[in-house]
CSV table of C-alpha atoms in Angstrom, one decimal:
chain,number,residue,atom,x,y,z
A,157,UNK,CA,-49.9,32.2,-11.2
A,158,UNK,CA,-47.6,35.1,-10.4
A,159,UNK,CA,-44.9,33.9,-12.7
A,160,UNK,CA,-46.9,33.6,-16.0
A,161,UNK,CA,-50.1,35.3,-15.0
A,162,UNK,CA,-53.4,33.7,-14.1
A,163,UNK,CA,-54.7,33.8,-17.7
A,164,UNK,CA,-52.0,31.4,-18.7
A,165,UNK,CA,-51.7,29.4,-15.5
A,166,UNK,CA,-55.4,28.5,-14.9
A,167,UNK,CA,-55.7,26.6,-18.3
A,168,UNK,CA,-52.6,24.6,-17.3
A,169,UNK,CA,-54.2,23.7,-13.9
A,170,UNK,CA,-57.5,22.7,-15.7
A,171,UNK,CA,-55.6,20.4,-18.1
A,172,UNK,CA,-53.6,18.9,-15.1
A,173,UNK,CA,-56.8,18.2,-13.1
A,174,UNK,CA,-58.4,16.5,-16.0
A,175,UNK,CA,-55.4,14.2,-16.3
A,176,UNK,CA,-54.9,13.8,-12.5
A,177,UNK,CA,-58.4,14.2,-10.8
A,178,UNK,CA,-58.3,15.0,-7.1
A,179,UNK,CA,-58.6,12.2,-4.7
A,180,UNK,CA,-59.6,12.3,-1.0
A,181,UNK,CA,-56.3,13.9,0.0
A,182,UNK,CA,-56.0,17.4,-1.3
A,183,UNK,CA,-52.6,18.0,0.2
A,184,UNK,CA,-51.1,15.6,-2.5
A,185,UNK,CA,-53.2,17.0,-5.3
A,186,UNK,CA,-50.3,19.0,-6.9
A,187,UNK,CA,-47.6,16.5,-6.2
A,188,UNK,CA,-47.2,15.4,-9.8
A,189,UNK,CA,-47.8,18.9,-11.2
A,190,UNK,CA,-44.1,19.8,-11.7
A,191,UNK,CA,-43.3,16.6,-13.6
A,192,UNK,CA,-46.4,17.0,-15.7
A,193,UNK,CA,-45.4,20.5,-16.6
A,194,UNK,CA,-41.9,19.2,-17.6
A,195,UNK,CA,-43.7,16.5,-19.8
A,196,UNK,CA,-45.7,19.1,-21.7
A,197,UNK,CA,-42.6,21.2,-22.2
A,198,UNK,CA,-43.5,24.5,-20.4
A,199,UNK,CA,-41.0,27.1,-19.4
A,200,UNK,CA,-38.3,25.5,-17.1
A,201,UNK,CA,-38.6,28.5,-14.8
A,202,UNK,CA,-42.3,27.6,-14.2
A,203,UNK,CA,-41.4,23.9,-13.6
A,204,UNK,CA,-38.8,24.9,-11.0
A,205,UNK,CA,-41.2,27.3,-9.3
A,206,UNK,CA,-43.8,24.5,-9.1
A,207,UNK,CA,-41.1,22.1,-7.7
A,208,UNK,CA,-40.4,24.7,-4.9
A,209,UNK,CA,-44.1,25.1,-4.2
A,210,UNK,CA,-44.7,21.4,-4.0
A,211,UNK,CA,-41.7,21.0,-1.7
A,212,UNK,CA,-43.1,23.7,0.6
A,213,UNK,CA,-46.4,21.8,0.7
A,214,UNK,CA,-44.7,18.5,1.6
A,215,UNK,CA,-42.7,20.3,4.3
A,216,UNK,CA,-45.7,22.0,5.8
A,217,UNK,CA,-47.9,18.9,5.9
A,218,UNK,CA,-45.3,16.3,6.9
A,219,UNK,CA,-45.2,15.0,10.5
A,220,UNK,CA,-42.5,16.0,12.9
A,221,UNK,CA,-40.8,13.5,15.1
A,222,UNK,CA,-39.2,14.2,18.5
A,223,UNK,CA,-36.0,16.2,18.3
A,224,UNK,CA,-32.8,15.4,20.2
A,225,UNK,CA,-32.2,17.5,23.3
A,226,UNK,CA,-29.3,18.2,25.6
A,227,UNK,CA,-30.1,15.0,27.5
A,228,UNK,CA,-29.1,13.0,24.3
A,229,UNK,CA,-25.7,14.6,23.8
A,230,UNK,CA,-23.7,12.0,25.7
A,231,UNK,CA,-25.5,9.1,23.9
A,232,UNK,CA,-24.8,10.8,20.5
A,233,UNK,CA,-21.1,11.4,21.3
A,234,UNK,CA,-20.7,7.8,22.5
A,235,UNK,CA,-22.4,6.4,19.4
A,236,UNK,CA,-25.3,4.8,21.4
A,237,UNK,CA,-27.8,7.0,19.6
A,238,UNK,CA,-27.9,8.3,16.0
A,239,UNK,CA,-29.9,10.9,14.3
A,240,UNK,CA,-32.5,10.6,11.6
A,241,UNK,CA,-33.8,13.3,9.3
A,242,UNK,CA,-37.2,14.8,10.0
A,243,UNK,CA,-39.9,13.8,7.5
A,244,UNK,CA,-40.6,17.5,6.9
A,245,UNK,CA,-37.1,18.2,5.6
A,246,UNK,CA,-36.9,18.5,1.8
A,247,UNK,CA,-33.7,18.9,-0.3
A,248,UNK,CA,-34.0,20.6,-3.6
A,249,UNK,CA,-31.3,20.9,-6.3
A,250,UNK,CA,-32.4,24.1,-8.1
A,251,UNK,CA,-31.0,25.9,-11.1
A,252,UNK,CA,-31.9,29.4,-9.8
A,253,UNK,CA,-31.5,31.4,-6.7
A,254,UNK,CA,-35.1,31.6,-5.4
A,255,UNK,CA,-34.2,34.1,-2.7
A,256,UNK,CA,-33.3,36.5,-5.5
A,257,UNK,CA,-36.3,35.7,-7.7
A,258,UNK,CA,-39.1,35.4,-5.1
A,259,UNK,CA,-39.7,39.1,-4.4
A,260,UNK,CA,-40.2,39.8,-8.2
A,261,UNK,CA,-42.5,36.8,-8.6
A,262,UNK,CA,-44.7,37.8,-5.6
A,263,UNK,CA,-44.8,41.4,-6.9
A,264,UNK,CA,-46.0,40.1,-10.2
A,265,UNK,CA,-43.0,41.5,-12.0
A,266,UNK,CA,-41.6,39.6,-15.0
A,267,UNK,CA,-38.8,37.2,-14.3
A,268,UNK,CA,-36.8,36.0,-17.2
A,269,UNK,CA,-35.6,32.4,-17.7
A,270,UNK,CA,-32.1,33.9,-17.6
A,271,UNK,CA,-32.5,34.7,-13.9
A,272,UNK,CA,-29.4,34.4,-11.8
A,273,UNK,CA,-28.4,30.7,-11.3
A,274,UNK,CA,-27.9,29.2,-7.9
A,275,UNK,CA,-24.3,28.2,-8.5
A,276,UNK,CA,-23.4,24.9,-6.8
A,277,UNK,CA,-26.0,25.1,-4.1
A,278,UNK,CA,-28.8,22.9,-2.9
A,279,UNK,CA,-31.7,24.3,-0.8
A,280,UNK,CA,-33.0,22.6,2.3
A,281,UNK,CA,-36.6,23.3,3.4
A,282,UNK,CA,-37.6,22.6,6.9
A,283,UNK,CA,-40.1,23.4,9.6
A,284,UNK,CA,-40.1,24.3,13.2
A,285,UNK,CA,-43.8,24.1,14.4
A,286,UNK,CA,-45.6,26.3,11.8
A,287,UNK,CA,-42.5,28.3,10.8
A,288,UNK,CA,-40.9,27.3,7.4
A,289,UNK,CA,-37.3,27.8,6.5
A,290,UNK,CA,-35.3,27.6,3.3
A,291,UNK,CA,-31.5,27.4,3.6
A,292,UNK,CA,-28.8,27.3,1.0
A,293,UNK,CA,-26.3,24.5,1.3
A,294,UNK,CA,-23.5,22.7,-0.4
A,295,UNK,CA,-24.2,19.7,-2.7
A,296,UNK,CA,-22.4,17.4,-0.3
A,297,UNK,CA,-24.8,18.3,2.5
A,298,UNK,CA,-27.7,17.5,0.2
A,299,UNK,CA,-26.3,14.1,-0.5
A,300,UNK,CA,-25.9,13.4,3.2
A,301,UNK,CA,-29.5,14.5,3.9
A,302,UNK,CA,-30.9,12.4,1.0
A,303,UNK,CA,-28.9,9.3,2.3
A,304,UNK,CA,-30.5,9.9,5.7
A,305,UNK,CA,-33.9,10.1,4.0
A,306,UNK,CA,-33.3,6.6,2.7
A,307,UNK,CA,-32.9,5.3,6.2
A,308,UNK,CA,-29.2,5.7,7.2
A,309,UNK,CA,-28.4,7.6,10.4
A,310,UNK,CA,-26.2,10.7,10.6
A,311,UNK,CA,-23.0,9.0,11.9
A,312,UNK,CA,-23.2,6.2,9.3
A,313,UNK,CA,-23.8,8.6,6.4
A,314,UNK,CA,-21.1,11.0,7.7
A,315,UNK,CA,-18.5,8.2,8.1
A,316,UNK,CA,-19.1,7.0,4.5
A,317,UNK,CA,-18.9,10.6,3.1
A,318,UNK,CA,-15.7,11.4,4.9
A,319,UNK,CA,-14.2,8.1,3.6
A,320,UNK,CA,-15.0,9.3,0.0
A,321,UNK,CA,-14.0,12.9,0.6
A,322,UNK,CA,-11.9,13.7,3.7
A,323,UNK,CA,-12.6,17.5,3.4
A,324,UNK,CA,-16.2,16.8,4.6
A,325,UNK,CA,-14.8,16.3,8.1
A,326,UNK,CA,-14.1,20.0,8.3
A,327,UNK,CA,-17.7,20.9,7.5
A,328,UNK,CA,-19.5,18.3,9.7
A,329,UNK,CA,-19.6,20.6,12.8
A,330,UNK,CA,-21.2,23.5,10.8
A,331,UNK,CA,-23.7,21.2,9.1
A,332,UNK,CA,-24.6,19.5,12.5
A,333,UNK,CA,-25.1,23.0,14.1
A,334,UNK,CA,-27.3,24.2,11.2
A,335,UNK,CA,-29.4,21.0,11.3
A,336,UNK,CA,-29.7,21.4,15.1
A,337,UNK,CA,-30.7,25.1,14.8
A,338,UNK,CA,-33.3,24.4,12.0
A,339,UNK,CA,-34.5,21.2,13.8
A,340,UNK,CA,-33.7,18.9,10.8
A,341,UNK,CA,-32.7,16.1,13.1
A,342,UNK,CA,-35.0,13.5,14.8
A,343,UNK,CA,-34.3,10.7,17.2
A,344,UNK,CA,-33.7,7.5,15.3
């Protein structure tokens, strides 16, 4: 409601709920809201804000699997163990830099559709316990994480990516470190 005001937002929510009545699971109630907003042709800035909000909700409510620890390093290096992506990790390809926009939105200040674009970045949402994080990343990292979401392990995805683009090999260590710090990885 901050972005367009509650007077404009509440009727949209009412229309959405009539088309998509709530079921037993309220955590998934707004899952289709961003695509529904796109269908009825509302401001793309609002659609994107709702995509971010829905991703935060999925991140917060998703389960977390065991994370690799120091005792797994040898098995990882030797290829006896691979990494999966945590169910709570979400990858968003956004048109705007939400770190720049969010303070104005929360303060109720107007934000124009011409807000600064997020040039060539994806955003990775994750969770450590109850702490949520949102990190910018390169599009190649987003593709790797999405491939992992479809069931491939880190080493398999990385090997295929480096075959397509050898420059990725120079980024792998940084991406692995960021994923470790943010606890994106799970034992596969």
